[in-house]
mmCIF file of C-alpha atoms and ligand atoms in Angstrom:
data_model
loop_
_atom_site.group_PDB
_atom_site.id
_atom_site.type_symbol
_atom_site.label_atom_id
_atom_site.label_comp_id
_atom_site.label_asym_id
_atom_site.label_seq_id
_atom_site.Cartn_x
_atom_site.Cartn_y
_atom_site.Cartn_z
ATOM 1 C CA UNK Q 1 0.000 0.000 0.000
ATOM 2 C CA UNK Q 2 0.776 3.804 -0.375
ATOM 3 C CA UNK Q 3 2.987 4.800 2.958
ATOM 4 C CA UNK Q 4 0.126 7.596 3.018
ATOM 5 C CA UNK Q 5 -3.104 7.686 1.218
ATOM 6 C CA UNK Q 6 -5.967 10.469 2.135
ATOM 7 C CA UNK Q 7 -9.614 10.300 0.666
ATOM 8 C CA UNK Q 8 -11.775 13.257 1.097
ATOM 9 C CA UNK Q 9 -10.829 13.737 4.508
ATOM 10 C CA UNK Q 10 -12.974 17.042 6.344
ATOM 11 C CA UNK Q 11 -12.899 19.109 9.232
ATOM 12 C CA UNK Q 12 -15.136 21.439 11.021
ATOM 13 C CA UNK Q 13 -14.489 23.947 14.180
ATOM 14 C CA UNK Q 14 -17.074 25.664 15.465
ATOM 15 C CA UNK Q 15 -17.314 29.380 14.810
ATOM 16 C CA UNK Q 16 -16.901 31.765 17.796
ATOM 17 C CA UNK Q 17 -20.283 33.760 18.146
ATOM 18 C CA UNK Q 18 -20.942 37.425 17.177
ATOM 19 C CA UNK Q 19 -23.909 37.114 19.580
ATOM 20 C CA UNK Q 20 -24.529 35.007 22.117
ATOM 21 C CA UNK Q 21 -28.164 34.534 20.917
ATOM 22 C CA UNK Q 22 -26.872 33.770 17.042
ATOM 23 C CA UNK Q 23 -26.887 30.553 15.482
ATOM 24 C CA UNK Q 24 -23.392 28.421 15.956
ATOM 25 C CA UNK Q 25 -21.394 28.146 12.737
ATOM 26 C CA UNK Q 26 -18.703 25.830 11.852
ATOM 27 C CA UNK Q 27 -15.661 26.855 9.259
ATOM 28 C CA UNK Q 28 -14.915 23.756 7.606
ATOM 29 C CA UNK Q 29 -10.791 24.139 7.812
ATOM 30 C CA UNK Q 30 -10.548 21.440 5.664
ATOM 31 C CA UNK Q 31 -13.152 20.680 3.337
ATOM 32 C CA UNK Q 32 -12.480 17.135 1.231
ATOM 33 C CA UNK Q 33 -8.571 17.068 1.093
ATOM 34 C CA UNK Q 34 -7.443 13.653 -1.136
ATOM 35 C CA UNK Q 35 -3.708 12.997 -1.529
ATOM 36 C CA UNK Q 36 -0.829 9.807 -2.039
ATOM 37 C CA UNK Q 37 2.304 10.083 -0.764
ATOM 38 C CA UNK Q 38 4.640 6.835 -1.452
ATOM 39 C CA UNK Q 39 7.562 5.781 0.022
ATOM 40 C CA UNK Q 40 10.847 8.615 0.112
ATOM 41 C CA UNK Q 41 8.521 10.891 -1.818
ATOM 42 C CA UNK Q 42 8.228 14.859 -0.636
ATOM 43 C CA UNK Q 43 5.147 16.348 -0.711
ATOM 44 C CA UNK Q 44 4.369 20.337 0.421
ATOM 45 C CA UNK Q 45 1.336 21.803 1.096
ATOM 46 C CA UNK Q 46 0.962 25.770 0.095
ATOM 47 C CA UNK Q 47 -1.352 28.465 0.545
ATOM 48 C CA UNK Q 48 -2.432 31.262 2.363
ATOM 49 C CA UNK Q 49 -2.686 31.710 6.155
ATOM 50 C CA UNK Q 50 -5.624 30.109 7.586
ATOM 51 C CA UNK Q 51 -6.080 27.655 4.163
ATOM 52 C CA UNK Q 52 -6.235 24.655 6.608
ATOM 53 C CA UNK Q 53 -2.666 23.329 6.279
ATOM 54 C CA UNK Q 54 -2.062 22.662 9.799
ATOM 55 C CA UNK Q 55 -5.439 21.013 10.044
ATOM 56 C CA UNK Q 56 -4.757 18.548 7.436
ATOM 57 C CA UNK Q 57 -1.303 17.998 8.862
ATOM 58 C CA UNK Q 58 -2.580 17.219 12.542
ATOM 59 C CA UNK Q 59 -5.259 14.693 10.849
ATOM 60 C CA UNK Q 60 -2.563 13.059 8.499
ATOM 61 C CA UNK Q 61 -0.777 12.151 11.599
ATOM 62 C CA UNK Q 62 -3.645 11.110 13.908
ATOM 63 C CA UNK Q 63 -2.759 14.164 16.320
ATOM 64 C CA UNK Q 64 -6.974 14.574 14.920
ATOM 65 C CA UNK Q 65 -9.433 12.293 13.677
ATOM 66 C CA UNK Q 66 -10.965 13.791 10.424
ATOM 67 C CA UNK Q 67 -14.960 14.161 10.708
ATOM 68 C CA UNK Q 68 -15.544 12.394 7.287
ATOM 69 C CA UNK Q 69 -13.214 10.666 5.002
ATOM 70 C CA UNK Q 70 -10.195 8.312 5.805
ATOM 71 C CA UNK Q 71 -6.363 8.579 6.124
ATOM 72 C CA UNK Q 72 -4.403 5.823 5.957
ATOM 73 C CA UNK Q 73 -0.701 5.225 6.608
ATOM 74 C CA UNK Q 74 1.047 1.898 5.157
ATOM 75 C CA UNK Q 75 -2.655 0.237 4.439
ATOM 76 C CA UNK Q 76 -3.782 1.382 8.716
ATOM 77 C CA UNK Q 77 -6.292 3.577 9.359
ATOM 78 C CA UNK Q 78 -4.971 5.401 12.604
ATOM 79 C CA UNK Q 79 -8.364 6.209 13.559
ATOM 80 C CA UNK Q 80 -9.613 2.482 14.084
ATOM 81 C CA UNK Q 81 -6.860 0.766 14.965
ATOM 82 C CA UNK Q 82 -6.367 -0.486 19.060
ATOM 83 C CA UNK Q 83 -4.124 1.755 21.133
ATOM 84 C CA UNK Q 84 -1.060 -1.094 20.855
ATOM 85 C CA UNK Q 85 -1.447 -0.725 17.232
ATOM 86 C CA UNK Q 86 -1.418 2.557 16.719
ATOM 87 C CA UNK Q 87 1.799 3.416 18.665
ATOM 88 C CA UNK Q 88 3.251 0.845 16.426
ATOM 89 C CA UNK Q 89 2.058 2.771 13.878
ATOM 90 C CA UNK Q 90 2.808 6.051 15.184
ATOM 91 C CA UNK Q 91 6.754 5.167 14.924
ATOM 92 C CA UNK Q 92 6.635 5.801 11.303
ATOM 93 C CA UNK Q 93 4.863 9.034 11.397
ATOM 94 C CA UNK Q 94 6.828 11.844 13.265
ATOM 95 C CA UNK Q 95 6.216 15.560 13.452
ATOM 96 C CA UNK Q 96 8.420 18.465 13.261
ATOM 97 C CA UNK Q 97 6.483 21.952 14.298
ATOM 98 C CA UNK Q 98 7.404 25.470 13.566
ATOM 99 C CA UNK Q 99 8.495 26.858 16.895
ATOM 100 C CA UNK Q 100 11.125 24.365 18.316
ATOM 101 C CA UNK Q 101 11.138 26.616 21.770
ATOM 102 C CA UNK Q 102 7.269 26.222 22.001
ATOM 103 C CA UNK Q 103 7.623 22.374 21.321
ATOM 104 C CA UNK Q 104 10.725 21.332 23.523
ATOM 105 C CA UNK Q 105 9.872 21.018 27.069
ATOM 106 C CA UNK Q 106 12.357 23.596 29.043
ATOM 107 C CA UNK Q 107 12.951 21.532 31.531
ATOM 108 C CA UNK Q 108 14.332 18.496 30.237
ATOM 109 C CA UNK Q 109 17.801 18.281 28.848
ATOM 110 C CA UNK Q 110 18.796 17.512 25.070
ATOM 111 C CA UNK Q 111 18.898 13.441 26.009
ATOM 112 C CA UNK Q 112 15.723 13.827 27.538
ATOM 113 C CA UNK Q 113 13.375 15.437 24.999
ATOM 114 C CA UNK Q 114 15.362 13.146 22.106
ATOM 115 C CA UNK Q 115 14.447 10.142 23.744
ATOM 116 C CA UNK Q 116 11.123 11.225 24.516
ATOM 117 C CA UNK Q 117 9.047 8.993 21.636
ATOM 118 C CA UNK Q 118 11.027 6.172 22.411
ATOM 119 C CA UNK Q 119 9.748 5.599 25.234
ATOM 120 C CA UNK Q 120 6.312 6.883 24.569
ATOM 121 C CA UNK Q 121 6.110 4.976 21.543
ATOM 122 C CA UNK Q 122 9.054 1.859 22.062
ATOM 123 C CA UNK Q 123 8.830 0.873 24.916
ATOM 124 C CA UNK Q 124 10.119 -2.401 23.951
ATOM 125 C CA UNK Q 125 13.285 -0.816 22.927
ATOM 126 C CA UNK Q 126 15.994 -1.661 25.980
ATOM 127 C CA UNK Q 127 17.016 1.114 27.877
ATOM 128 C CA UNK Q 128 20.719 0.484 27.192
ATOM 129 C CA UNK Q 129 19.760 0.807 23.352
ATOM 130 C CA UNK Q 130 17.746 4.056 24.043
ATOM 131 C CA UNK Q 131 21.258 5.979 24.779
ATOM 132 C CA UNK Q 132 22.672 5.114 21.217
ATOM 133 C CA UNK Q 133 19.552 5.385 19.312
ATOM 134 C CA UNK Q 134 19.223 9.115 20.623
ATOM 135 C CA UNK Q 135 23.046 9.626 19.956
ATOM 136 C CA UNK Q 136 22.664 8.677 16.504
ATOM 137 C CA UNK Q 137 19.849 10.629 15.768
ATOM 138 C CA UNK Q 138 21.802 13.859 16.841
ATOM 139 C CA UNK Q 139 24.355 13.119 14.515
ATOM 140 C CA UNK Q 140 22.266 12.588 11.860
ATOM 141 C CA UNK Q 141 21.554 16.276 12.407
ATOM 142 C CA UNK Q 142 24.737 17.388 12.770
ATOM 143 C CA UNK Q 143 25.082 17.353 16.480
ATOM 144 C CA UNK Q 144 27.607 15.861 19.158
ATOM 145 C CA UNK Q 145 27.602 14.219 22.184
ATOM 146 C CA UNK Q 146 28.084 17.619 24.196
ATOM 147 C CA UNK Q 147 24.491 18.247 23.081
ATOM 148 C CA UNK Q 148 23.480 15.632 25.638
ATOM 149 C CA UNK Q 149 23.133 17.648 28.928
ATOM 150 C CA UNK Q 150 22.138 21.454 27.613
ATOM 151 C CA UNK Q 151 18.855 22.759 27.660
ATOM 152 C CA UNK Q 152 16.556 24.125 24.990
ATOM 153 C CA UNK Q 153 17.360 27.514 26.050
ATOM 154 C CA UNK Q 154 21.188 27.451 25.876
ATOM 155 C CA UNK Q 155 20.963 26.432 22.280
ATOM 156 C CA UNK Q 156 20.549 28.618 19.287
ATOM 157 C CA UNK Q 157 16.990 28.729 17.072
ATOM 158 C CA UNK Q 158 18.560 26.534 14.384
ATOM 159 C CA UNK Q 159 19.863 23.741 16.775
ATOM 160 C CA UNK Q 160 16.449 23.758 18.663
ATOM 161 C CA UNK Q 161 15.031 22.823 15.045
ATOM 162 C CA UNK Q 162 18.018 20.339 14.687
ATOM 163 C CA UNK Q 163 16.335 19.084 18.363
ATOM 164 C CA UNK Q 164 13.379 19.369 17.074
ATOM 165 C CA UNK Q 165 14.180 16.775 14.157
ATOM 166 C CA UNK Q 166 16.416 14.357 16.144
ATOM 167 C CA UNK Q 167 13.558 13.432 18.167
ATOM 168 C CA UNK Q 168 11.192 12.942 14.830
ATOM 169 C CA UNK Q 169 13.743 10.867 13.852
ATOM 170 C CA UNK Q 170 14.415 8.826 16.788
ATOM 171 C CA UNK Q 171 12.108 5.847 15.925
ATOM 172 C CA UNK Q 172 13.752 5.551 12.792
ATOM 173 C CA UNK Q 173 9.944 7.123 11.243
ATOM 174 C CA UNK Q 174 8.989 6.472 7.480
ATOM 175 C CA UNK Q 175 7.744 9.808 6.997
ATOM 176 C CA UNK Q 176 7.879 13.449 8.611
ATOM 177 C CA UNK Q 177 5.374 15.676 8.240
ATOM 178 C CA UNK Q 178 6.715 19.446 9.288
ATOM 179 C CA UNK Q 179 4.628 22.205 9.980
ATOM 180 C CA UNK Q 180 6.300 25.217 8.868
ATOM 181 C CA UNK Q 181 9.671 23.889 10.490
ATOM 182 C CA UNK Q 182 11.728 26.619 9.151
ATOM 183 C CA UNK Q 183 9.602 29.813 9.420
ATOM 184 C CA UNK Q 184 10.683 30.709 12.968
ATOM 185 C CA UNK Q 185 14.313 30.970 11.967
ATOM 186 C CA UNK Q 186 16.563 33.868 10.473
ATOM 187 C CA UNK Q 187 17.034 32.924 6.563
ATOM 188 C CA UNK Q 188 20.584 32.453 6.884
ATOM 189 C CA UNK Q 189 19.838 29.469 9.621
ATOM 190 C CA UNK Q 190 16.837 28.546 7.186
ATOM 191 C CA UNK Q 191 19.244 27.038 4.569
ATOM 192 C CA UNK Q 192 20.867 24.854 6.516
ATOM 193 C CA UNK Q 193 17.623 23.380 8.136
ATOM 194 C CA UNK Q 194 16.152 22.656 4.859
ATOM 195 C CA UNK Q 195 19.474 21.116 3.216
ATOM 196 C CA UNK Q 196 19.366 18.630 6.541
ATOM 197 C CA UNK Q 197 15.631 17.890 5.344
ATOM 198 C CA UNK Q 198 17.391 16.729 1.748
ATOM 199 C CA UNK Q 199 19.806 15.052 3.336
ATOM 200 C CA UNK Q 200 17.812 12.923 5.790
ATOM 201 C CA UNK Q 201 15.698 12.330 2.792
ATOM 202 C CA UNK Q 202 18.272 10.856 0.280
ATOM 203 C CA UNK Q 203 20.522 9.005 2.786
ATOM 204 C CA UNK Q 204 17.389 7.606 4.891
ATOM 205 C CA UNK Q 205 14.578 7.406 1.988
ATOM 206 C CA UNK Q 206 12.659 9.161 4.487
ATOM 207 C CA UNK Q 207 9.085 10.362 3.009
ATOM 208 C CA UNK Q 208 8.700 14.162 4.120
ATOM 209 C CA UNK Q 209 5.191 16.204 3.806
ATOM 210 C CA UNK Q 210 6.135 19.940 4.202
ATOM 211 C CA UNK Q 211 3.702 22.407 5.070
ATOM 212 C CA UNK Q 212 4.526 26.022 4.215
ATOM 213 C CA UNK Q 213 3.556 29.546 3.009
ATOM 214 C CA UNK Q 214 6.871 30.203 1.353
ATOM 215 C CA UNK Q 215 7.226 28.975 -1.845
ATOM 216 C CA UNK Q 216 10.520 29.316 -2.245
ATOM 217 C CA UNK Q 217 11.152 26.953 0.854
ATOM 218 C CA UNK Q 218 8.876 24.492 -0.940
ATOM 219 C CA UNK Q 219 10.565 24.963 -3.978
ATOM 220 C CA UNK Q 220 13.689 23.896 -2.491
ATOM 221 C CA UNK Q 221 12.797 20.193 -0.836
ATOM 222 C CA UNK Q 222 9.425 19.485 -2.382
ATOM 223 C CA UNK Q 223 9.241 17.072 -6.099
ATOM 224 C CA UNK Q 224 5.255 17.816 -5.932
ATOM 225 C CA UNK Q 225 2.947 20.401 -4.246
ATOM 226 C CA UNK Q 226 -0.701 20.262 -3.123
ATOM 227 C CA UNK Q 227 -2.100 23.867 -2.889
ATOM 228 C CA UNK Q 228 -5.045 24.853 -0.491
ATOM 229 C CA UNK Q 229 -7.511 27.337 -0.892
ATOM 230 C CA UNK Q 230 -9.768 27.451 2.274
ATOM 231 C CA UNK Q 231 -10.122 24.263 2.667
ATOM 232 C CA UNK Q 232 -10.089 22.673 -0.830
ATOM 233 C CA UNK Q 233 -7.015 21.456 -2.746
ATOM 234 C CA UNK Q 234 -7.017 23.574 -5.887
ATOM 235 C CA UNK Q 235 -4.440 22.267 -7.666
ATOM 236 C CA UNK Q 236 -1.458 19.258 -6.918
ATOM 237 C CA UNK Q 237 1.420 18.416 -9.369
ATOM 238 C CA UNK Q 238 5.405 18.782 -9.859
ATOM 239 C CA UNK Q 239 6.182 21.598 -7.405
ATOM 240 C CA UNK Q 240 8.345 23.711 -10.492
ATOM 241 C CA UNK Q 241 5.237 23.262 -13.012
ATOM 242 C CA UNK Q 242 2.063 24.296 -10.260
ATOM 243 C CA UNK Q 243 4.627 27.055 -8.623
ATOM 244 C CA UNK Q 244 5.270 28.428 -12.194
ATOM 245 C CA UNK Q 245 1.820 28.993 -12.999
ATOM 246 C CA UNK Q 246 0.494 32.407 -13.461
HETATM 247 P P1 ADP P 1 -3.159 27.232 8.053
HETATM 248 O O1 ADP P 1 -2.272 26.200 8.693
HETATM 249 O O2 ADP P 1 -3.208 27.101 6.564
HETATM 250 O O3 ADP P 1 -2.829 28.621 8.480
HETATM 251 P P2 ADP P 1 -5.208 26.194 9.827
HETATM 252 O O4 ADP P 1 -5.361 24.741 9.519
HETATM 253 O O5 ADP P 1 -4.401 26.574 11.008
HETATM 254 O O6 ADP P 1 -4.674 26.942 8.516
HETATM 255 O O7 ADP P 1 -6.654 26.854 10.000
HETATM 256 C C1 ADP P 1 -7.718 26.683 9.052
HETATM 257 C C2 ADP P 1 -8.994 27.271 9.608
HETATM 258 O O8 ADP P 1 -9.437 26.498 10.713
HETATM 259 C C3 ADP P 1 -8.847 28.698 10.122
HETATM 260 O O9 ADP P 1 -10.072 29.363 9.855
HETATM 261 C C4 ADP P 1 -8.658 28.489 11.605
HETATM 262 O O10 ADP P 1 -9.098 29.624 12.318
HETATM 263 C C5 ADP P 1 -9.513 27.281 11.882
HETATM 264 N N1 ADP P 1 -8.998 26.464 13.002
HETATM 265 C C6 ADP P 1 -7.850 25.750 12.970
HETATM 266 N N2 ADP P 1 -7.682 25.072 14.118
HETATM 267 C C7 ADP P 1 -8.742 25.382 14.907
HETATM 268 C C8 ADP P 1 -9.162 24.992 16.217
HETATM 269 N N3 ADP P 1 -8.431 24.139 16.956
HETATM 270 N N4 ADP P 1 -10.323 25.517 16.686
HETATM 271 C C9 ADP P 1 -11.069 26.350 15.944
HETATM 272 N N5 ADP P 1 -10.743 26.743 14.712
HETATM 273 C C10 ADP P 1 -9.597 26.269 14.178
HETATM 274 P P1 ADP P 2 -17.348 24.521 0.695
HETATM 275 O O1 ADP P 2 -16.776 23.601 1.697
HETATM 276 O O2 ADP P 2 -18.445 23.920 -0.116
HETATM 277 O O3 ADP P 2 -16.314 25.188 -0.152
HETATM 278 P P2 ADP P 2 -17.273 26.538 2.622
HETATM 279 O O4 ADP P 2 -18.168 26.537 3.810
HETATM 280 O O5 ADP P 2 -15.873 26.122 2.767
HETATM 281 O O6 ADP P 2 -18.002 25.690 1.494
HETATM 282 O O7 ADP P 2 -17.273 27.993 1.971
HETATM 283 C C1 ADP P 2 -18.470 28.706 1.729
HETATM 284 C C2 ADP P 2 -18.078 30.015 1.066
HETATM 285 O O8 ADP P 2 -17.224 30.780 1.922
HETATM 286 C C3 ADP P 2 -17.331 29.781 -0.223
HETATM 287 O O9 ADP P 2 -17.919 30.575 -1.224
HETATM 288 C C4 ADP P 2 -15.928 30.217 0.036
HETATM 289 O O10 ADP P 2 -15.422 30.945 -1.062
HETATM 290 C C5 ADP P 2 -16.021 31.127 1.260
HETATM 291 N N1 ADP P 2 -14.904 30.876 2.185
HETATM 292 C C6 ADP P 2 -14.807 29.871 3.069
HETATM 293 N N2 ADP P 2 -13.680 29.938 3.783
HETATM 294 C C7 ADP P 2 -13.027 31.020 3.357
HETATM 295 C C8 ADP P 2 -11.782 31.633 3.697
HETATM 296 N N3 ADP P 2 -10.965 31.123 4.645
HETATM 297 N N4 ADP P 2 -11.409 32.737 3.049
HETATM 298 C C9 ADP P 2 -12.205 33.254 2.102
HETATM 299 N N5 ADP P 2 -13.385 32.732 1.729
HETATM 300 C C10 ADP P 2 -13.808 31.632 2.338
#
């Protein structure tokens, strides 16, 4: 099966009130979203602010159920499956968000918050094995051993994200969806964050579904878009030939 498939998913919040009296209404954030994404592919999702990307993100990971339609990842529908099942599952679908400092916890250490899914997720995983498995993941983002025993807050913006990755990577996922990982960061750090992305991608086959409003961002580690326009995908194809459009 597709690592990801998505058919018609939707999903409504209620409206705040202009009078208490007044009818509720619901804004349907996303309103019948399909998509595939197979194995090592990159996917992004663009459009304006408040277009429902972070909606559809939080139901293609199960962080939401969707109020009609299905998702499923590698042929399992998150949504039905028992709770052992789905933190099986849930190994192979990590998250990256876009504010690393409002994401890491600020008072656990490096090892701590790395290690975090693991045992969450894995708790089969020995404890002896959980030490290397977080030590390679921060050097698959470019950070040492002395990362260990800091603190969120004695790192810079970048390495947070770096943080931020090493512990979607820790149970070795299949795919990472990222919310607007980079848009918190000065450009210059921004570069380096999203050449990690394309290397974790060609060296691990890892699938990625990046959510942005910056186009060139998505330009730079997506092969095919999906844009959103309240709601509804308007358009999906090879990121160079949608983005080109007039
Ligand atoms: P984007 O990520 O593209 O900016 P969102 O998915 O965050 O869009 O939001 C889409 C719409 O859904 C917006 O109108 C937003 O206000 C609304 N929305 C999103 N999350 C919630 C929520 N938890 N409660 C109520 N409304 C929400
Ligand atoms: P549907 O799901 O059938 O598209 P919606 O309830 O999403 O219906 O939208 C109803 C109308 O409100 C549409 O005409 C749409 O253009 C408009 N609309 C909905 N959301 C937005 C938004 N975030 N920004 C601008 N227009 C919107």
């Amino acid at each position: 099966p597709a690592l990801l498939a998505v058919r018609d998913v939707v999903r409504a919040y209620p409206l705040p009130r202009r009078h208490p009296l007044a009818p509720a209404g619901t804004v349907r954030a996303v309103a019948g979203v399909s998509l595939d994404l197979a194995r090592g592919e990159s996917l992004g999702i663009v459009g304006e602010s408040g277009c429902g990307k972070s909606t559809l993100s939080r139901l293609v990971t199960a962080l939401e159920p969707p109020d009609a339609g299905r998702v499923h990842i590698a042929g399992h529908d998150p949504n039905t499956l028992p709770r052992m099942a789905l933190r099986r599952l849930r190994r192979r679908v990590q998250m990256v968000f876009q504010d690393p400092m409002g994401s890491l916890d600020p008072r656990w250490t490096v090892a701590r918050i790395v290690a975090e899914p693991l045992a969450g997720l894995a708790p089969d995983v020995p404890r002896a094995d959980r030490r290397a498995r977080v030590a390679e993941a921060l050097a698959a983002v470019g950070l040492g051993a002395e990362a260990l025993d800091l603190y969120p807050h004695q790192v810079s913006g970048g390495q947070r994200q770096r943080i931020a990755i090493a512990r979607a990577l820790v149970t070795d996922p299949d795919l990472v969806v990222a919310d607007e990982p980079v848009s918190a960061l000065d450009v210059s750090v921004q570069a380096q964050v999203l050449n990690l992305f394309l290397d974790l991608r060609a060296r691990r086959g890892l699938a990625l579904l990046f959510v942005s409003h910056d186009l060139d961002v998505v330009r730079h580690v997506t092969e095919r878009v999906l844009v959103m326009v309240h709601g509804h995908a308007v358009e999906t194809g090879p990121t160079e030939a949608v983005l080109s459009r007039p």
